[in-house]
PDB file of C-alpha atoms and ligand atoms in Angstrom:
ATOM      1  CA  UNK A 277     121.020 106.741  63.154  1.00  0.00           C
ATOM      2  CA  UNK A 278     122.696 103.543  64.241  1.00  0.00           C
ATOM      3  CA  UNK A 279     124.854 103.093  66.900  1.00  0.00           C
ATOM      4  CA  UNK A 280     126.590 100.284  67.761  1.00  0.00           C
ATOM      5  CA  UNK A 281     129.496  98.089  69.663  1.00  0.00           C
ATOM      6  CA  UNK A 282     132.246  98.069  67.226  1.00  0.00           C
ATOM      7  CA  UNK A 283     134.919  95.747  69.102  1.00  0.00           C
ATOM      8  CA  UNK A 284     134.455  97.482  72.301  1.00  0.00           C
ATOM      9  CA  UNK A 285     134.013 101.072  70.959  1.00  0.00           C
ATOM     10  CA  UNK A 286     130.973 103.394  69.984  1.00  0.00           C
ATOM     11  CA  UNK A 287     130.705 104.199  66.597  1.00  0.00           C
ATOM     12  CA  UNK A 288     127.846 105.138  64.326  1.00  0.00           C
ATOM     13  CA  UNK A 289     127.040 102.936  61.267  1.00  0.00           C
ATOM     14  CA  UNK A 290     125.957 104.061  57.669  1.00  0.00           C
ATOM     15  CA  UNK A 291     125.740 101.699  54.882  1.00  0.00           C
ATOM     16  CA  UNK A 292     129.167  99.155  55.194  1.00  0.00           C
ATOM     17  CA  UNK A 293     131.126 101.858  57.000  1.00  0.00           C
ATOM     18  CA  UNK A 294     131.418 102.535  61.012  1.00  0.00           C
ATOM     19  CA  UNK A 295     132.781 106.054  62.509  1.00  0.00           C
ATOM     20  CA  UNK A 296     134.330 105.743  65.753  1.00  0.00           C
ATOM     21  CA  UNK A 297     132.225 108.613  67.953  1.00  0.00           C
ATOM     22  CA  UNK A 298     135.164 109.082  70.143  1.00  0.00           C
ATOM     23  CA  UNK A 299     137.710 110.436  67.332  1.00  0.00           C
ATOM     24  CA  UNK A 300     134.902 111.916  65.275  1.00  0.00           C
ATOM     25  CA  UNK A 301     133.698 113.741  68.701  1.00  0.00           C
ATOM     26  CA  UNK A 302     137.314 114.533  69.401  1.00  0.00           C
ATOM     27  CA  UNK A 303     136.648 112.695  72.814  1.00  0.00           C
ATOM     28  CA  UNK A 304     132.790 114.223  73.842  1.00  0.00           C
ATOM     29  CA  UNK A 305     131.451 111.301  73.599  1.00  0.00           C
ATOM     30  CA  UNK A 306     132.434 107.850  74.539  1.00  0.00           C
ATOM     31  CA  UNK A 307     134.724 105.413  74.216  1.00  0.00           C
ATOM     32  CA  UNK A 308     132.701 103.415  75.911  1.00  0.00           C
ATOM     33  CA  UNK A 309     129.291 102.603  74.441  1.00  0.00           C
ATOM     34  CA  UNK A 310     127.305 103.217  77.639  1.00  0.00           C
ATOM     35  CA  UNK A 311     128.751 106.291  77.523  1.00  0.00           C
ATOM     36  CA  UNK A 312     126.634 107.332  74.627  1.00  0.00           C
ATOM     37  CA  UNK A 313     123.448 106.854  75.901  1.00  0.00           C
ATOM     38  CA  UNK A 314     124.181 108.268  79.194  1.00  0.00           C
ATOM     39  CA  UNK A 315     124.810 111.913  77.451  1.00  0.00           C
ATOM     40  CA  UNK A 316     121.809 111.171  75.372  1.00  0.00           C
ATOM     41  CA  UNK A 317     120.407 114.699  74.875  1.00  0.00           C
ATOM     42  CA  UNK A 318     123.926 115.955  73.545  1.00  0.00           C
ATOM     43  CA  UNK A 319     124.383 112.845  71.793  1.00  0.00           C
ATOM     44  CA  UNK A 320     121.352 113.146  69.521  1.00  0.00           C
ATOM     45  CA  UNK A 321     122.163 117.011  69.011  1.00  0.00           C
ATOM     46  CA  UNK A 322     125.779 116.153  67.808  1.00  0.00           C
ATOM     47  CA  UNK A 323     125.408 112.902  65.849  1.00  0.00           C
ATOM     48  CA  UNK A 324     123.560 114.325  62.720  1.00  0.00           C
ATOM     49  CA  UNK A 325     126.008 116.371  62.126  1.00  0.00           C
ATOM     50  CA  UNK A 326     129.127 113.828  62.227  1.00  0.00           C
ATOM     51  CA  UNK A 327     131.559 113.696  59.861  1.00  0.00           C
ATOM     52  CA  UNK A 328     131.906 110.234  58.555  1.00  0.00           C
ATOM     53  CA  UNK A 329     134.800 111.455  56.409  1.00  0.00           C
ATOM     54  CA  UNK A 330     136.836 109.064  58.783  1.00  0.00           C
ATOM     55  CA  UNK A 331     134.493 105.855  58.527  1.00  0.00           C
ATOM     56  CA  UNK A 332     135.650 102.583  58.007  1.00  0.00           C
ATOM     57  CA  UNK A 333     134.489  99.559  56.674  1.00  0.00           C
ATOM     58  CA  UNK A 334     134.622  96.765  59.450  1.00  0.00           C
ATOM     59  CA  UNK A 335     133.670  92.953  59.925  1.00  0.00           C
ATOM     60  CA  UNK A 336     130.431  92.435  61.183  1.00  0.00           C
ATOM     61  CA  UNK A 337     131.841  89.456  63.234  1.00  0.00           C
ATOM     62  CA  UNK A 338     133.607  92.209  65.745  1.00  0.00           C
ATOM     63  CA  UNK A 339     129.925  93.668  66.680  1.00  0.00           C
ATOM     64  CA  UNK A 340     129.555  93.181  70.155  1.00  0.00           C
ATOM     65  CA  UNK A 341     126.062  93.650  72.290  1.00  0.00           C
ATOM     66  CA  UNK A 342     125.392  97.492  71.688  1.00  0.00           C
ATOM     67  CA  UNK A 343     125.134  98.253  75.300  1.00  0.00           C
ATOM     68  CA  UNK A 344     127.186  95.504  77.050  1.00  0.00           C
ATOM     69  CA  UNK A 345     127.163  96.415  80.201  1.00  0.00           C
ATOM     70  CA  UNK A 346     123.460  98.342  81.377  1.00  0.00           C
ATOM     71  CA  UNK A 347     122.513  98.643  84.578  1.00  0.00           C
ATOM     72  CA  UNK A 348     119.344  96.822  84.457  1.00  0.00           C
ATOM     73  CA  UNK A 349     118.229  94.220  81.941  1.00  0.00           C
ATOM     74  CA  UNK A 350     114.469  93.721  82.108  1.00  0.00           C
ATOM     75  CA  UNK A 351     112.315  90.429  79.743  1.00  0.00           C
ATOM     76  CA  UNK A 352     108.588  90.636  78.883  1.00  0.00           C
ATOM     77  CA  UNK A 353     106.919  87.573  79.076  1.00  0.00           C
ATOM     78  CA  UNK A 354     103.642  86.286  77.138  1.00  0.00           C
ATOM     79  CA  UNK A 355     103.111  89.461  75.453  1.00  0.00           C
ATOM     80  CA  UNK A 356     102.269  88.705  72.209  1.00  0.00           C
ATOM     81  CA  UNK A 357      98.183  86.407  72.010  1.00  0.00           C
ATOM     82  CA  UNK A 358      99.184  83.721  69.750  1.00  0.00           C
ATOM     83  CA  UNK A 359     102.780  82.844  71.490  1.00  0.00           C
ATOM     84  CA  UNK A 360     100.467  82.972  74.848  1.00  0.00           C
ATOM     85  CA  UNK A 361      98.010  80.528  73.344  1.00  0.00           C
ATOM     86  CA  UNK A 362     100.700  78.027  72.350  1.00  0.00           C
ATOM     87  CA  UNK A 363     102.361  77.966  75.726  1.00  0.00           C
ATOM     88  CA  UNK A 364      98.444  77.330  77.212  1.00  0.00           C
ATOM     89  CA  UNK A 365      98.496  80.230  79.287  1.00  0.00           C
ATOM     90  CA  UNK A 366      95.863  83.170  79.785  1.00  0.00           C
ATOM     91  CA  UNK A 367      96.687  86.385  78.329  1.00  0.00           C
ATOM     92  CA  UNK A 368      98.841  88.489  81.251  1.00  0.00           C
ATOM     93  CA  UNK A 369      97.062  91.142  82.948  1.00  0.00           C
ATOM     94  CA  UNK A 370      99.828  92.986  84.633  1.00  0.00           C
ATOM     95  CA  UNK A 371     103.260  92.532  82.748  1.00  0.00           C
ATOM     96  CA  UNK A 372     105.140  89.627  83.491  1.00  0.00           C
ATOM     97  CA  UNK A 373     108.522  90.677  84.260  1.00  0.00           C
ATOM     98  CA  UNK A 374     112.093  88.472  84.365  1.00  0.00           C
ATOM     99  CA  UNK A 375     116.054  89.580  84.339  1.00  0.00           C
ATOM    100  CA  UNK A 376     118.452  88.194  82.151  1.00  0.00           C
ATOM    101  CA  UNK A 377     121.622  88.648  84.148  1.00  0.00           C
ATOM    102  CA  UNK A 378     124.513  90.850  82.192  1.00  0.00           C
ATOM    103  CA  UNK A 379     126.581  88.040  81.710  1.00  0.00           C
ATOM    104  CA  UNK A 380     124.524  86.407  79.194  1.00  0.00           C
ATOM    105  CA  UNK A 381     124.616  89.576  76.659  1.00  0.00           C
ATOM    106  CA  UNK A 382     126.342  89.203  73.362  1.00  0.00           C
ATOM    107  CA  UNK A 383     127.018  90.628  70.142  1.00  0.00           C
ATOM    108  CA  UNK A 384     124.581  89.981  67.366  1.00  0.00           C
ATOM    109  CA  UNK A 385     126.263  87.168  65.402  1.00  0.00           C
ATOM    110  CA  UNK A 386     128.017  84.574  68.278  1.00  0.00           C
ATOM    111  CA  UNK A 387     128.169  80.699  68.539  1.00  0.00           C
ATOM    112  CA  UNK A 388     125.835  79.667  71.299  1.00  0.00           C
ATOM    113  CA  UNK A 389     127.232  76.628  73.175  1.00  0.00           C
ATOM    114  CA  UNK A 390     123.792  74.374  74.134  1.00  0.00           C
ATOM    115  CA  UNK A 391     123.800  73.549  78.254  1.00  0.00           C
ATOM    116  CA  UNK A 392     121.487  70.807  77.348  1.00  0.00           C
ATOM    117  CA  UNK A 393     118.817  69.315  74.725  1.00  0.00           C
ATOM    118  CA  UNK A 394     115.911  71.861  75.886  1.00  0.00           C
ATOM    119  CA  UNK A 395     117.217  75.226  74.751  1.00  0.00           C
ATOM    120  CA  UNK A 396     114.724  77.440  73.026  1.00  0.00           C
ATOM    121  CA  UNK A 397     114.859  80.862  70.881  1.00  0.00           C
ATOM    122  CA  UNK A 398     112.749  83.960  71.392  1.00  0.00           C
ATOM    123  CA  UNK A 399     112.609  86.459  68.706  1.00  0.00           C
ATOM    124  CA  UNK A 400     112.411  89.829  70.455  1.00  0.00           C
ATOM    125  CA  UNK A 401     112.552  94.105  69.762  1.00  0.00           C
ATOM    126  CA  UNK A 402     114.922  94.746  72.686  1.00  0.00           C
ATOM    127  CA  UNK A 403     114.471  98.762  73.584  1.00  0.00           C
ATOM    128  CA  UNK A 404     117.440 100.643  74.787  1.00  0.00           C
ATOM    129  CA  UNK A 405     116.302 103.985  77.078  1.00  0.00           C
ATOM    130  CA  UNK A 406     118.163 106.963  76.994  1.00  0.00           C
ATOM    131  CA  UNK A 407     116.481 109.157  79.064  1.00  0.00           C
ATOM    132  CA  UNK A 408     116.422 108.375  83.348  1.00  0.00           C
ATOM    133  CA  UNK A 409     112.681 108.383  83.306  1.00  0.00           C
ATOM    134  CA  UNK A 410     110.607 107.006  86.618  1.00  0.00           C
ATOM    135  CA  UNK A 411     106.322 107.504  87.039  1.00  0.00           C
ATOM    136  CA  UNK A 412     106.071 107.945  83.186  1.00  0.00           C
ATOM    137  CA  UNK A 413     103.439 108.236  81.272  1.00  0.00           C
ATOM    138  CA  UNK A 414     103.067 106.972  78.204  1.00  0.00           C
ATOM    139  CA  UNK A 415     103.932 109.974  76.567  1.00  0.00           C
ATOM    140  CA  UNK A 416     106.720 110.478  78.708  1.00  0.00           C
ATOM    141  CA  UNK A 417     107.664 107.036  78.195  1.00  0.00           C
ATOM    142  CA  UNK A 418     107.749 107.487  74.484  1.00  0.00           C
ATOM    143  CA  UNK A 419     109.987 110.293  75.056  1.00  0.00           C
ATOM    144  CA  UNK A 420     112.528 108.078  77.070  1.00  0.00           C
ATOM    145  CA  UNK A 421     113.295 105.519  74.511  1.00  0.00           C
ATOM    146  CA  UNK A 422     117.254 105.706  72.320  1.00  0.00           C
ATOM    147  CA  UNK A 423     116.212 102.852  69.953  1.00  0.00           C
ATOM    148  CA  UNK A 424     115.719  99.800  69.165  1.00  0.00           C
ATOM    149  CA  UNK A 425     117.129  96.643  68.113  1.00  0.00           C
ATOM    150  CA  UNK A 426     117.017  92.495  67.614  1.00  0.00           C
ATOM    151  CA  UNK A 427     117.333  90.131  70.082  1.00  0.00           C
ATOM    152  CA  UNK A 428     116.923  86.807  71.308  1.00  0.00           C
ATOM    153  CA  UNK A 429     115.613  85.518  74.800  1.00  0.00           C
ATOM    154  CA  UNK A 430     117.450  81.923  74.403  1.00  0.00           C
ATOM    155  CA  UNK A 431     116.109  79.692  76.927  1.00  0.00           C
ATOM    156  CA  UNK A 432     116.800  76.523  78.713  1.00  0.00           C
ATOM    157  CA  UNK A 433     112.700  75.322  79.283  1.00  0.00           C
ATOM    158  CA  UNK A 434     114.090  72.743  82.067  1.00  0.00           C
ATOM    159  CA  UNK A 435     115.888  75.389  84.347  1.00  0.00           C
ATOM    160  CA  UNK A 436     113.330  77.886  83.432  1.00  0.00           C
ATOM    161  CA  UNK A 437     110.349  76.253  84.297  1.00  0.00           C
ATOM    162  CA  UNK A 438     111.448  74.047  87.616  1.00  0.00           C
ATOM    163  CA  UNK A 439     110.659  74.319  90.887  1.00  0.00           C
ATOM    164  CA  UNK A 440     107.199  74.913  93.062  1.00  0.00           C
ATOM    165  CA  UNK A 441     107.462  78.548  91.745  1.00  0.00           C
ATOM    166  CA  UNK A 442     109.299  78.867  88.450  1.00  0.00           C
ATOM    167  CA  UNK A 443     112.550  81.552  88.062  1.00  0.00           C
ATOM    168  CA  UNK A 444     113.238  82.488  84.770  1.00  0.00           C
ATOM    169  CA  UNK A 445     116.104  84.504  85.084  1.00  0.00           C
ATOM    170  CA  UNK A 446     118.512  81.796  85.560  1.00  0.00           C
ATOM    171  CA  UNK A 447     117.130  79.415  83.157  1.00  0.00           C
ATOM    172  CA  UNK A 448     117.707  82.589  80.715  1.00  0.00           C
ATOM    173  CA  UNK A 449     121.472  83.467  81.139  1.00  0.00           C
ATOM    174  CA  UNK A 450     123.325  81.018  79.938  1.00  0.00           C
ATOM    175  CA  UNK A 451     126.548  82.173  78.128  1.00  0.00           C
ATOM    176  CA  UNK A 452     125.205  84.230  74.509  1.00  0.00           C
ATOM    177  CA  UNK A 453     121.224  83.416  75.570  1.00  0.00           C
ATOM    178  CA  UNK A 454     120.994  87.172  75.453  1.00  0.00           C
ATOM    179  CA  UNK A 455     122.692  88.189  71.764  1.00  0.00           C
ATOM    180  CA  UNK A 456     121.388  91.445  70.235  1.00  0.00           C
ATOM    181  CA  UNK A 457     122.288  94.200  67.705  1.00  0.00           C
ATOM    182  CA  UNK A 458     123.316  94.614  64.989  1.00  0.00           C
ATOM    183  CA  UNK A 459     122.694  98.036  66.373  1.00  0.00           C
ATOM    184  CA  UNK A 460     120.205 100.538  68.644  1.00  0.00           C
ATOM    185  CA  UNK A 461     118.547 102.238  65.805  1.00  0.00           C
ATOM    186  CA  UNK A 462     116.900 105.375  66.530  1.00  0.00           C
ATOM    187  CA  UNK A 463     112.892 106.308  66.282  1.00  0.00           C
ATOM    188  CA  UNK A 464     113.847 108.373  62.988  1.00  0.00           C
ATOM    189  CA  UNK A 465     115.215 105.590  60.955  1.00  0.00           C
ATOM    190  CA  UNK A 466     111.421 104.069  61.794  1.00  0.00           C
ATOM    191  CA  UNK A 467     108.446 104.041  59.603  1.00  0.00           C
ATOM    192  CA  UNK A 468     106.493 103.461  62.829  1.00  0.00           C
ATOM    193  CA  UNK A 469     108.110 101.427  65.112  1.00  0.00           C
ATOM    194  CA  UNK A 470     104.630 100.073  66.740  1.00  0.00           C
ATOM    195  CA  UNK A 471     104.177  97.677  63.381  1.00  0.00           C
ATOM    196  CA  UNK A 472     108.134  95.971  62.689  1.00  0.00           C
ATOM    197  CA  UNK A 473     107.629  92.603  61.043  1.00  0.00           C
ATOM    198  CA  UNK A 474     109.304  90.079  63.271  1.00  0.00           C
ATOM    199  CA  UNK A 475     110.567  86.729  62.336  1.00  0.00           C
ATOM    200  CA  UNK A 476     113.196  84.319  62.244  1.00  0.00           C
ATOM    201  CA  UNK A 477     114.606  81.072  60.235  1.00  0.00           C
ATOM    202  CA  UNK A 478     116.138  78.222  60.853  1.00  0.00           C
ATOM    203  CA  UNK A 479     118.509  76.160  59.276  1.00  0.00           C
ATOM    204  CA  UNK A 480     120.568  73.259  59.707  1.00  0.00           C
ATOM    205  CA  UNK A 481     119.505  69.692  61.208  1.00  0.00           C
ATOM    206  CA  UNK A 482     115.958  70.951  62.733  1.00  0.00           C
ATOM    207  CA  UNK A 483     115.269  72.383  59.421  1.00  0.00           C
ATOM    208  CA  UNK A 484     115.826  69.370  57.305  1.00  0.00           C
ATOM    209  CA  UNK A 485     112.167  68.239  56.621  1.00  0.00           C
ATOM    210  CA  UNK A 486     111.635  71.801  55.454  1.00  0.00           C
ATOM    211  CA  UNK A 487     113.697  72.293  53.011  1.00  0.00           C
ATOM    212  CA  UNK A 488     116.404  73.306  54.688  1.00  0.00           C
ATOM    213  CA  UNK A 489     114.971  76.649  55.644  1.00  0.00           C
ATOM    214  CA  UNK A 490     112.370  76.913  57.960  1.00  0.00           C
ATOM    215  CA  UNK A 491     110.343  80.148  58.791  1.00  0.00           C
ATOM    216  CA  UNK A 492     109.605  79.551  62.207  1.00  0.00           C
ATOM    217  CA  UNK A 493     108.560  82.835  63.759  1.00  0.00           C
ATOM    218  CA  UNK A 494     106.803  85.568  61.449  1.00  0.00           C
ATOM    219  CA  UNK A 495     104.656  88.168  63.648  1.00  0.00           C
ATOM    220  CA  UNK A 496     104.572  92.123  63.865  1.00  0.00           C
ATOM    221  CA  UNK A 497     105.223  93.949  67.000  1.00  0.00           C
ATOM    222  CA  UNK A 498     101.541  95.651  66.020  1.00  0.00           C
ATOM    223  CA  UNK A 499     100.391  92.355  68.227  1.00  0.00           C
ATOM    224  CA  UNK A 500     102.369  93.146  71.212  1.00  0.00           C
ATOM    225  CA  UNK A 501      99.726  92.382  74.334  1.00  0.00           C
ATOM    226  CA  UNK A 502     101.697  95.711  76.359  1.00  0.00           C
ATOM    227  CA  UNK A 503     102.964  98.061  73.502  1.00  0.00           C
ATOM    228  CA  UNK A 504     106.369  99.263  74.250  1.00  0.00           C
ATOM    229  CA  UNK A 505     105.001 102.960  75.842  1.00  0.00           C
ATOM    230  CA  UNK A 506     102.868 100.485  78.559  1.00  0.00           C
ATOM    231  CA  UNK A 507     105.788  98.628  79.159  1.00  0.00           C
ATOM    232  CA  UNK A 508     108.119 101.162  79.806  1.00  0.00           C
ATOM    233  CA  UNK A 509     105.271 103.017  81.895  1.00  0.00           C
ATOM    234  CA  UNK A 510     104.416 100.079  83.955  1.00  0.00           C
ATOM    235  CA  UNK A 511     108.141  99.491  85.022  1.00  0.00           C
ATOM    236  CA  UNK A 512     108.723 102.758  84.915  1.00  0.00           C
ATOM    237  CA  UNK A 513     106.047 103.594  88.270  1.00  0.00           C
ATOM    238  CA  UNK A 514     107.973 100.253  90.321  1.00  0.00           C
ATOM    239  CA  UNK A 515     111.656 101.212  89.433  1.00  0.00           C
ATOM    240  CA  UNK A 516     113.840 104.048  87.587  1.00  0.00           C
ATOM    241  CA  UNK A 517     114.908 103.136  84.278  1.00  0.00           C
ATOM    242  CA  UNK A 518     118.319 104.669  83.578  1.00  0.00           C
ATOM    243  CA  UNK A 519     120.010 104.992  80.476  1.00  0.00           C
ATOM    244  CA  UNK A 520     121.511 102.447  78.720  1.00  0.00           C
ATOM    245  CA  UNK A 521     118.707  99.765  80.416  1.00  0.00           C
ATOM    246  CA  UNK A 522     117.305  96.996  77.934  1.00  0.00           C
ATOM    247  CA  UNK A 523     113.978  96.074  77.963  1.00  0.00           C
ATOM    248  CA  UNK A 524     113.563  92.276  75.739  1.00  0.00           C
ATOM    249  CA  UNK A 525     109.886  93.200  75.111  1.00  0.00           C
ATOM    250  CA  UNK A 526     108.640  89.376  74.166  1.00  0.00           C
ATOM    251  CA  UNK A 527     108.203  87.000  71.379  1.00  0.00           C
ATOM    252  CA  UNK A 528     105.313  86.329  68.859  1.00  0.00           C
ATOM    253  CA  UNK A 529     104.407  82.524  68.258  1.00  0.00           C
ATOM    254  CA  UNK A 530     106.285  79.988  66.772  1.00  0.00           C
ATOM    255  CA  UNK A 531     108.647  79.140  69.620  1.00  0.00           C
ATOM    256  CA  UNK A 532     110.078  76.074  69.491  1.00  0.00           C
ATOM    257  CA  UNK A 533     107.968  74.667  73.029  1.00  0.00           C
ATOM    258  CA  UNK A 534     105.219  75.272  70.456  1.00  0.00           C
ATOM    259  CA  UNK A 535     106.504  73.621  67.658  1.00  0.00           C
ATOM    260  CA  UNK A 536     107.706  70.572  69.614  1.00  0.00           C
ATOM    261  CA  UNK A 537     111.223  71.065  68.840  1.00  0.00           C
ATOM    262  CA  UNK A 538     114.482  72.151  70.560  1.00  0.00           C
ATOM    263  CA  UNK A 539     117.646  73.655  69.108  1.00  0.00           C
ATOM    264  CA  UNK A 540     120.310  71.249  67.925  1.00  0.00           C
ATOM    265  CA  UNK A 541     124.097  71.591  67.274  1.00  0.00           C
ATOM    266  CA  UNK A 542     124.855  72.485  63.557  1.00  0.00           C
ATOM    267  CA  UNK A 543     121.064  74.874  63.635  1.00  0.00           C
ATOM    268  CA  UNK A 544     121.608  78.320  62.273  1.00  0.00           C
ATOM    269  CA  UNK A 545     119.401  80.683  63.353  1.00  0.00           C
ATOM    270  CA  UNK A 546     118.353  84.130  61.878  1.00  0.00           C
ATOM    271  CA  UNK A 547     116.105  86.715  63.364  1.00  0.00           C
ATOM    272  CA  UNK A 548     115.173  89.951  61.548  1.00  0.00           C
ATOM    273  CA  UNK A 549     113.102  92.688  62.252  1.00  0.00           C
ATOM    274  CA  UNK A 550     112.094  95.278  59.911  1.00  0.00           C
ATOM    275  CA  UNK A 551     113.982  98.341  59.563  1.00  0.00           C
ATOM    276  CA  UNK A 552     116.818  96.919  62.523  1.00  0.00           C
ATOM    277  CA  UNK A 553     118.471  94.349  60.660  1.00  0.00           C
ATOM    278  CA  UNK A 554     119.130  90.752  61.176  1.00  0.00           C
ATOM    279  CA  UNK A 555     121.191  88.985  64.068  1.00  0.00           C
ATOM    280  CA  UNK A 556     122.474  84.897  63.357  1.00  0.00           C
ATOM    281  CA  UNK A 557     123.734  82.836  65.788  1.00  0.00           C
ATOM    282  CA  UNK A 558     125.019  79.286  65.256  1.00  0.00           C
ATOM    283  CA  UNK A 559     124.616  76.140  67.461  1.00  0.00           C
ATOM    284  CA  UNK A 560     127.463  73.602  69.173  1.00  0.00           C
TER     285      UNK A 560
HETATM  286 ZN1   ZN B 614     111.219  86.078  75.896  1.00  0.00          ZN
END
């Protein structure tokens, strides 16, 4: 199934209609996405069964961030070889681990205002958890995950990267760096959700010696340095993930630091993965 943010409400997806799970639960479940995944069990027992009778067709404009509001946000860095090698750093040996801060989540398809000349894009499978899991294994920490979806780790390389020991986080959570959706598909809508072909395009002034339409990323999340199980396992045995939390588990190469290139005003940018959809965001 797919459940996502539908202008503030829950709802279920299916084809070009959404089902509010509030009326269709007569009030079980939700309102309020969070709510959702933090009655996962009896979520995933009831939502099979829904009657989409009442579905709607909606705008895909009024998607907001699936979860808007977790408790804890978590970002993967260098975990995919090749994006490693172009940034000229050693693969990681422990995960490397960042926040972006709540404030910077958005729905799938916002304008992102540009703080400066140096902002980047990260294509990224963003997991949701819906299970409060802490110590996993990775079994366990298979067990823990809702679903998955597309994101993007926008960052700003000049805030990111100053300082005698570089922050991330801040350089990260800019207004819309953190956009994702369209929804938190579920591990049975998944072929096998270790190998999702990643990728994203750009268009608009950076893409202009390419035709107009530039494949800049195009990686599988087979390549992930820590698999999403490891990741989830490793955080899991420093803090509790609760439900709701969303893990940005990295990018594959093609970056823009790697390319030699920076987002402009006018870009369009389009990140898929396979079997979750696509997520565009536009550049002033
Ligand atoms: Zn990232």
């Amino acid at each position: 199934m797919r459940i996502a943010n539908l202008n503030g409400r829950a709802v279920l997806l299916r084809g070009e209609t959404a089902l509010d799970i509030a009326r269709a639960s007569m009030g079980r479940f939700g309102p309020e996405p969070l709510a959702v995944f933090s009655d996962w069990a009896s979520f995933v027992d009831w939502a099979p069964l829904a009657d989409f009778a009442g579905a709607v067709s909606f705008d895909e404009n009024d998607l907001l961030a699936p979860v808007p509001n977790p408790s804890q946000i978590f970002a993967i860095g260098l975990n995919y070889k090749d994006h490693a090698e172009e940034s000229g750093l050693d693969y990681p040996e422990h995960l490397v681990v960042f926040t972006k801060f709540a404030s910077a989540l958005a729905g799938p398809n916002v304008e992102v205002t540009l703080p400066s000349e140096f902002v980047d894009y990260e294509t990224e499978l963003v997991v949701v958890i819906g299970v409060e899991t802490s110590d996993a294994d990775e079994t366990q920490a298979r067990a823990s995950i809702a679903g998955f979806s597309v994101g993007q780790d926008y960052s700003e390389r000049n805030v990111q990267r100053r300082g005698p020991a570089p922050q991330f986080s801040l350089g990260k959570s800019y207004a819309n760096f953190a956009p994702f959706g369209p929804a938190v598909v579920t591990l049975d809508e998944l072929l096998d959700p270790d190998q999702l072909a990643i990728g994203a395009v750009l268009e608009g002034p950076s893409a202009v010696d390419h035709g107009g339409r530039w494949t800049v990323q195009d990686g599988n999340t087979s390549e992930l340095i820590f698999p999403v199980a490891r990741i989830i396992s490793d955080l899991s045995h420093i803090v509790t993930l609760r439900p709701g939390d969303v893990i940005f588990t990295g990018t594959p190469a093609g970056v823009g630091m790697g390319r030699g290139i920076f987002l402009k005003p006018g870009d369009v940018l389009t990140s898929t993965i396979g079997g979750l959809g696509s997520i565009r965001n536009q550049f002033v």
